[in-house]
Amino acid sequence: MVQDNDKTTFWEHLDVLRLSIIRSIIVTSVLSVIIFCFKDFLFEGIVFAPTKEEFCTFRFLNYFSEKFSIEDTLLEIQPVKIINTKLSAQLFIHLSISFYFALIISIPYILGEIWFFLKPALYEHEKKLTIKALCFMTLLFYLGVLTSYFLIFPLSVNFLAAYQVSPEIENLVDLDSYIDTLTSLTLSLGLVFELPVLAHFLSKIGILSYNFMKNHRKHAFIAVLFLAAIITPSTDIFTMLLTALPLQLIYELSVSMVKRNEKLSLKKNIN
């Protein structure tokens, strides 16, 4: 991969990497400050929006239920009372959530810095493949984040806010717990949506095969349904399937990529 005519020393490469990291930190920090200044929109319009009855996901599901007369799938939106028990928690959460959103927004820039760092060491065909890979990774990550925020997180919060082991115990959601659930779930699903990229890499080095993924498709489907049932343990099958659908699609996309790699490898060997 490294070109022979590249005379740049190791320390010069290290210096370029250091500058890329510094620029990424600066961009993320500036975005954090900008986002920090829009507190009302950040928290009322985004962070706490999935707890409200007028949230787009709840309106869509209830509209769908009424449109097709599926009364069992009408969601009863549970009020979520969020409390704070630490004196400085609200300030630090404001700072941390501003940085978290800035980091998500700046991912294309960070990947661009990675691209410009790797670019001098790549051949022309490798440059094209790297650009496609970075763009694909970015798209999958954002799809995972949006799926979590608009589907899995609001349904999970709505269920957990109503779940009680005893009617005498009132659910008061701690601010730290709410924010931790939001950030960890969105980040986790963003990474889960990178499964096709991981499958592509593992198939390239011979660890993962199409036959293995095809033979275990039923197991994967059961695992996806089980995960969806945990995330949205409501009484209707529609909500569970709605949650399971994007996860199963990601698995099928991974299977397709592994199959494509094997076909290309076989064609190359024949030629």
Tab-separated table of C-alpha atoms in Angstrom:
chain	number	residue	atom	x	y	z
A	1	MET	CA	0.000	0.000	0.000
A	2	VAL	CA	2.854	2.439	0.789
A	3	GLN	CA	4.339	3.840	-2.365
A	4	ASP	CA	8.059	3.436	-3.043
A	5	ASN	CA	8.605	7.076	-3.960
A	6	ASP	CA	7.293	8.292	-0.613
A	7	LYS	CA	10.351	9.867	1.085
A	8	THR	CA	8.463	11.212	4.088
A	9	THR	CA	10.067	10.119	7.348
A	10	PHE	CA	8.275	8.441	10.222
A	11	TRP	CA	8.434	11.594	12.344
A	12	GLU	CA	7.003	13.696	9.527
A	13	HIS	CA	4.099	11.238	9.236
A	14	LEU	CA	3.640	11.503	12.996
A	15	ASP	CA	3.595	15.287	12.778
A	16	VAL	CA	0.914	15.171	10.040
A	17	LEU	CA	-1.160	12.835	12.216
A	18	ARG	CA	-0.763	15.162	15.206
A	19	LEU	CA	-1.978	18.142	13.174
A	20	SER	CA	-4.973	16.140	11.930
A	21	ILE	CA	-5.918	15.233	15.493
A	22	ILE	CA	-5.526	18.851	16.647
A	23	ARG	CA	-7.715	20.142	13.796
A	24	SER	CA	-10.388	17.527	14.590
A	25	ILE	CA	-10.364	18.536	18.262
A	26	ILE	CA	-10.649	22.220	17.347
A	27	VAL	CA	-13.581	21.636	14.971
A	28	THR	CA	-15.396	19.466	17.531
A	29	SER	CA	-14.747	22.013	20.295
A	30	VAL	CA	-16.044	24.926	18.215
A	31	LEU	CA	-19.176	22.947	17.334
A	32	SER	CA	-19.619	22.123	21.037
A	33	VAL	CA	-19.586	25.819	21.940
A	34	ILE	CA	-22.100	26.651	19.194
A	35	ILE	CA	-24.426	23.821	20.240
A	36	PHE	CA	-24.043	24.802	23.912
A	37	CYS	CA	-25.510	28.236	23.102
A	38	PHE	CA	-28.757	26.696	21.824
A	39	LYS	CA	-29.774	25.076	25.099
A	40	ASP	CA	-33.554	25.267	24.687
A	41	PHE	CA	-33.570	23.753	21.216
A	42	LEU	CA	-30.975	21.141	22.193
A	43	PHE	CA	-32.886	19.790	25.178
A	44	GLU	CA	-36.544	20.607	24.501
A	45	GLY	CA	-36.382	20.050	20.750
A	46	ILE	CA	-34.041	17.033	20.637
A	47	VAL	CA	-32.964	15.415	23.915
A	48	PHE	CA	-36.349	15.334	25.694
A	49	ALA	CA	-38.509	15.206	22.550
A	50	PRO	CA	-38.852	11.354	22.611
A	51	THR	CA	-40.680	11.634	25.966
A	52	LYS	CA	-43.476	13.787	24.553
A	53	GLU	CA	-46.765	12.618	23.072
A	54	GLU	CA	-46.331	14.823	19.989
A	55	PHE	CA	-43.023	13.169	19.062
A	56	CYS	CA	-43.109	12.197	15.370
A	57	THR	CA	-42.647	8.457	16.008
A	58	PHE	CA	-45.642	8.243	18.337
A	59	ARG	CA	-47.792	10.338	15.999
A	60	PHE	CA	-46.879	8.127	13.039
A	61	LEU	CA	-47.566	4.850	14.861
A	62	ASN	CA	-50.909	6.043	16.187
A	63	TYR	CA	-51.878	7.484	12.792
A	64	PHE	CA	-50.988	4.130	11.179
A	65	SER	CA	-53.057	2.271	13.786
A	66	GLU	CA	-56.084	4.497	13.287
A	67	LYS	CA	-55.757	4.478	9.498
A	68	PHE	CA	-55.853	0.685	9.303
A	69	SER	CA	-58.112	0.221	12.347
A	70	ILE	CA	-55.490	-1.683	14.325
A	71	GLU	CA	-56.589	-0.586	17.765
A	72	ASP	CA	-54.223	-2.974	19.570
A	73	THR	CA	-51.195	-1.056	18.313
A	74	LEU	CA	-52.321	2.334	19.622
A	75	LEU	CA	-49.576	3.526	21.911
A	76	GLU	CA	-50.457	4.876	25.318
A	77	ILE	CA	-47.795	7.518	25.837
A	78	GLN	CA	-46.499	7.457	29.375
A	79	PRO	CA	-45.511	10.718	31.072
A	80	VAL	CA	-41.835	10.765	31.995
A	81	LYS	CA	-40.899	12.818	35.027
A	82	ILE	CA	-37.184	13.564	34.958
A	83	ILE	CA	-35.511	14.728	38.155
A	84	ASN	CA	-32.026	15.897	39.103
A	85	THR	CA	-30.401	14.869	42.394
A	86	LYS	CA	-26.961	16.433	42.004
A	87	LEU	CA	-26.178	20.124	42.345
A	88	SER	CA	-23.825	20.451	39.377
A	89	ALA	CA	-25.301	17.685	37.208
A	90	GLN	CA	-27.346	19.910	34.900
A	91	LEU	CA	-24.352	22.068	34.004
A	92	PHE	CA	-22.071	19.110	33.325
A	93	ILE	CA	-24.776	17.301	31.349
A	94	HIS	CA	-25.276	20.442	29.272
A	95	LEU	CA	-21.530	20.446	28.548
A	96	SER	CA	-21.306	16.706	27.859
A	97	ILE	CA	-24.379	16.509	25.622
A	98	SER	CA	-23.108	19.504	23.630
A	99	PHE	CA	-19.813	17.683	23.060
A	100	TYR	CA	-21.635	14.439	22.224
A	101	PHE	CA	-23.751	16.064	19.526
A	102	ALA	CA	-20.739	17.994	18.209
A	103	LEU	CA	-18.794	14.751	17.925
A	104	ILE	CA	-21.598	13.087	15.947
A	105	ILE	CA	-21.907	16.077	13.605
A	106	SER	CA	-18.141	16.322	13.066
A	107	ILE	CA	-17.673	12.653	12.122
A	108	PRO	CA	-17.535	13.427	8.356
A	109	TYR	CA	-14.801	15.993	9.023
A	110	ILE	CA	-12.842	13.563	11.221
A	111	LEU	CA	-13.084	10.860	8.563
A	112	GLY	CA	-11.958	13.463	6.021
A	113	GLU	CA	-8.855	14.104	8.126
A	114	ILE	CA	-8.201	10.363	8.209
A	115	TRP	CA	-8.558	10.291	4.432
A	116	PHE	CA	-6.061	13.126	3.865
A	117	PHE	CA	-3.619	11.436	6.232
A	118	LEU	CA	-3.853	8.104	4.380
A	119	LYS	CA	-4.043	9.584	0.877
A	120	PRO	CA	-0.267	9.995	0.197
A	121	ALA	CA	0.325	6.313	1.015
A	122	LEU	CA	-2.341	4.951	-1.325
A	123	TYR	CA	-2.327	4.010	-4.990
A	124	GLU	CA	-5.040	5.436	-7.233
A	125	HIS	CA	-7.343	2.408	-7.071
A	126	GLU	CA	-6.880	2.263	-3.298
A	127	LYS	CA	-7.863	5.929	-2.997
A	128	LYS	CA	-11.198	5.295	-4.705
A	129	LEU	CA	-11.906	2.275	-2.518
A	130	THR	CA	-10.988	4.181	0.643
A	131	ILE	CA	-13.294	7.093	-0.219
A	132	LYS	CA	-16.178	4.694	-0.851
A	133	ALA	CA	-15.484	2.836	2.398
A	134	LEU	CA	-15.374	6.025	4.504
A	135	CYS	CA	-18.579	7.363	2.926
A	136	PHE	CA	-20.318	4.017	3.450
A	137	MET	CA	-19.195	3.865	7.091
A	138	THR	CA	-20.468	7.400	7.695
A	139	LEU	CA	-23.840	6.626	6.115
A	140	LEU	CA	-24.279	3.438	8.148
A	141	PHE	CA	-23.341	5.175	11.395
A	142	TYR	CA	-25.859	7.967	10.871
A	143	LEU	CA	-28.544	5.454	9.909
A	144	GLY	CA	-27.895	3.625	13.178
A	145	VAL	CA	-28.035	6.827	15.225
A	146	LEU	CA	-31.283	7.948	13.564
A	147	THR	CA	-32.863	4.493	13.954
A	148	SER	CA	-32.048	4.548	17.646
A	149	TYR	CA	-33.289	8.092	18.211
A	150	PHE	CA	-36.515	7.893	16.193
A	151	LEU	CA	-37.497	4.285	16.852
A	152	ILE	CA	-35.739	2.226	19.511
A	153	PHE	CA	-35.075	4.869	22.164
A	154	PRO	CA	-38.585	6.426	22.309
A	155	LEU	CA	-40.274	2.998	22.390
A	156	SER	CA	-37.898	1.828	25.128
A	157	VAL	CA	-38.421	4.947	27.224
A	158	ASN	CA	-42.200	4.736	26.811
A	159	PHE	CA	-42.227	1.151	28.067
A	160	LEU	CA	-39.739	1.573	30.899
A	161	ALA	CA	-41.448	4.740	32.163
A	162	ALA	CA	-44.646	2.740	32.693
A	163	TYR	CA	-43.111	-0.459	34.057
A	164	GLN	CA	-43.681	-0.947	37.789
A	165	VAL	CA	-42.995	-3.826	40.128
A	166	SER	CA	-45.567	-2.296	42.479
A	167	PRO	CA	-48.257	0.395	42.018
A	168	GLU	CA	-46.929	2.045	45.175
A	169	ILE	CA	-43.589	2.846	43.503
A	170	GLU	CA	-43.582	5.915	41.301
A	171	ASN	CA	-41.102	6.112	38.435
A	172	LEU	CA	-38.939	9.215	38.725
A	173	VAL	CA	-36.229	9.128	36.071
A	174	ASP	CA	-32.882	10.539	37.109
A	175	LEU	CA	-31.394	12.983	34.597
A	176	ASP	CA	-28.065	11.125	34.536
A	177	SER	CA	-29.838	7.835	33.813
A	178	TYR	CA	-31.879	9.331	30.960
A	179	ILE	CA	-28.877	10.964	29.279
A	180	ASP	CA	-26.704	7.848	29.716
A	181	THR	CA	-29.403	5.687	28.114
A	182	LEU	CA	-29.856	8.103	25.209
A	183	THR	CA	-26.148	8.451	24.426
A	184	SER	CA	-25.166	4.815	24.968
A	185	LEU	CA	-28.093	3.461	22.936
A	186	THR	CA	-27.588	5.803	19.979
A	187	LEU	CA	-23.836	5.269	19.938
A	188	SER	CA	-24.213	1.494	20.299
A	189	LEU	CA	-26.681	1.233	17.431
A	190	GLY	CA	-24.496	3.482	15.306
A	191	LEU	CA	-21.676	0.985	15.824
A	192	VAL	CA	-23.977	-2.025	15.289
A	193	PHE	CA	-24.888	-0.593	11.895
A	194	GLU	CA	-21.208	-0.895	10.955
A	195	LEU	CA	-21.682	-4.687	10.852
A	196	PRO	CA	-21.598	-4.801	7.016
A	197	VAL	CA	-18.188	-3.101	7.044
A	198	LEU	CA	-16.894	-5.599	9.613
A	199	ALA	CA	-18.362	-8.511	7.632
A	200	HIS	CA	-16.708	-7.174	4.475
A	201	PHE	CA	-13.316	-7.011	6.207
A	202	LEU	CA	-13.625	-10.461	7.801
A	203	SER	CA	-14.626	-12.002	4.488
A	204	LYS	CA	-11.649	-10.378	2.777
A	205	ILE	CA	-9.216	-12.030	5.192
A	206	GLY	CA	-11.017	-15.386	5.008
A	207	ILE	CA	-12.542	-15.527	8.493
A	208	LEU	CA	-16.188	-15.107	7.482
A	209	SER	CA	-17.927	-16.933	4.637
A	210	TYR	CA	-21.248	-16.576	2.856
A	211	ASN	CA	-22.224	-20.173	3.641
A	212	PHE	CA	-21.696	-19.572	7.363
A	213	MET	CA	-23.893	-16.453	7.379
A	214	LYS	CA	-26.535	-18.111	5.196
A	215	ASN	CA	-26.678	-21.225	7.380
A	216	HIS	CA	-27.021	-19.104	10.523
A	217	ARG	CA	-29.641	-16.726	9.091
A	218	LYS	CA	-32.409	-18.352	11.172
A	219	HIS	CA	-30.336	-18.009	14.329
A	220	ALA	CA	-29.657	-14.375	13.502
A	221	PHE	CA	-33.371	-13.733	12.914
A	222	ILE	CA	-34.288	-15.277	16.267
A	223	ALA	CA	-31.582	-13.204	17.983
A	224	VAL	CA	-32.917	-10.043	16.316
A	225	LEU	CA	-36.506	-10.817	17.411
A	226	PHE	CA	-35.299	-11.529	20.950
A	227	LEU	CA	-33.417	-8.227	21.033
A	228	ALA	CA	-36.441	-6.369	19.657
A	229	ALA	CA	-38.680	-7.998	22.277
A	230	ILE	CA	-36.352	-6.797	25.035
A	231	ILE	CA	-36.178	-3.283	23.623
A	232	THR	CA	-39.932	-2.962	23.027
A	233	PRO	CA	-41.662	-5.517	25.255
A	234	SER	CA	-45.163	-4.277	24.432
A	235	THR	CA	-48.183	-6.445	23.757
A	236	ASP	CA	-48.385	-5.824	20.002
A	237	ILE	CA	-46.356	-7.642	17.375
A	238	PHE	CA	-46.293	-4.629	15.025
A	239	THR	CA	-44.033	-2.520	17.260
A	240	MET	CA	-41.658	-5.414	17.844
A	241	LEU	CA	-41.381	-6.162	14.116
A	242	LEU	CA	-40.890	-2.474	13.383
A	243	THR	CA	-37.899	-2.476	15.723
A	244	ALA	CA	-36.528	-5.778	14.405
A	245	LEU	CA	-36.759	-4.755	10.746
A	246	PRO	CA	-33.717	-2.403	10.555
A	247	LEU	CA	-31.560	-4.843	12.535
A	248	GLN	CA	-32.460	-7.715	10.209
A	249	LEU	CA	-31.844	-5.518	7.157
A	250	ILE	CA	-28.344	-4.759	8.423
A	251	TYR	CA	-27.664	-8.485	8.766
A	252	GLU	CA	-28.968	-9.137	5.256
A	253	LEU	CA	-26.790	-6.336	3.913
A	254	SER	CA	-23.795	-7.985	5.585
A	255	VAL	CA	-24.697	-11.310	3.975
A	256	SER	CA	-24.940	-9.639	0.567
A	257	MET	CA	-21.546	-7.990	0.951
A	258	VAL	CA	-19.865	-11.261	1.935
A	259	LYS	CA	-21.527	-13.039	-1.021
A	260	ARG	CA	-20.350	-10.295	-3.383
A	261	ASN	CA	-16.787	-10.540	-2.073
A	262	GLU	CA	-16.702	-14.288	-2.671
A	263	LYS	CA	-18.027	-13.891	-6.219
A	264	LEU	CA	-15.420	-11.248	-7.019
A	265	SER	CA	-12.666	-13.378	-5.503
A	266	LEU	CA	-13.789	-16.443	-7.480
A	267	LYS	CA	-13.967	-14.425	-10.716
A	268	LYS	CA	-10.483	-13.050	-10.076
A	269	ASN	CA	-9.064	-16.534	-9.491
A	270	ILE	CA	-10.649	-17.854	-12.691
A	271	ASN	CA	-9.210	-15.010	-14.735
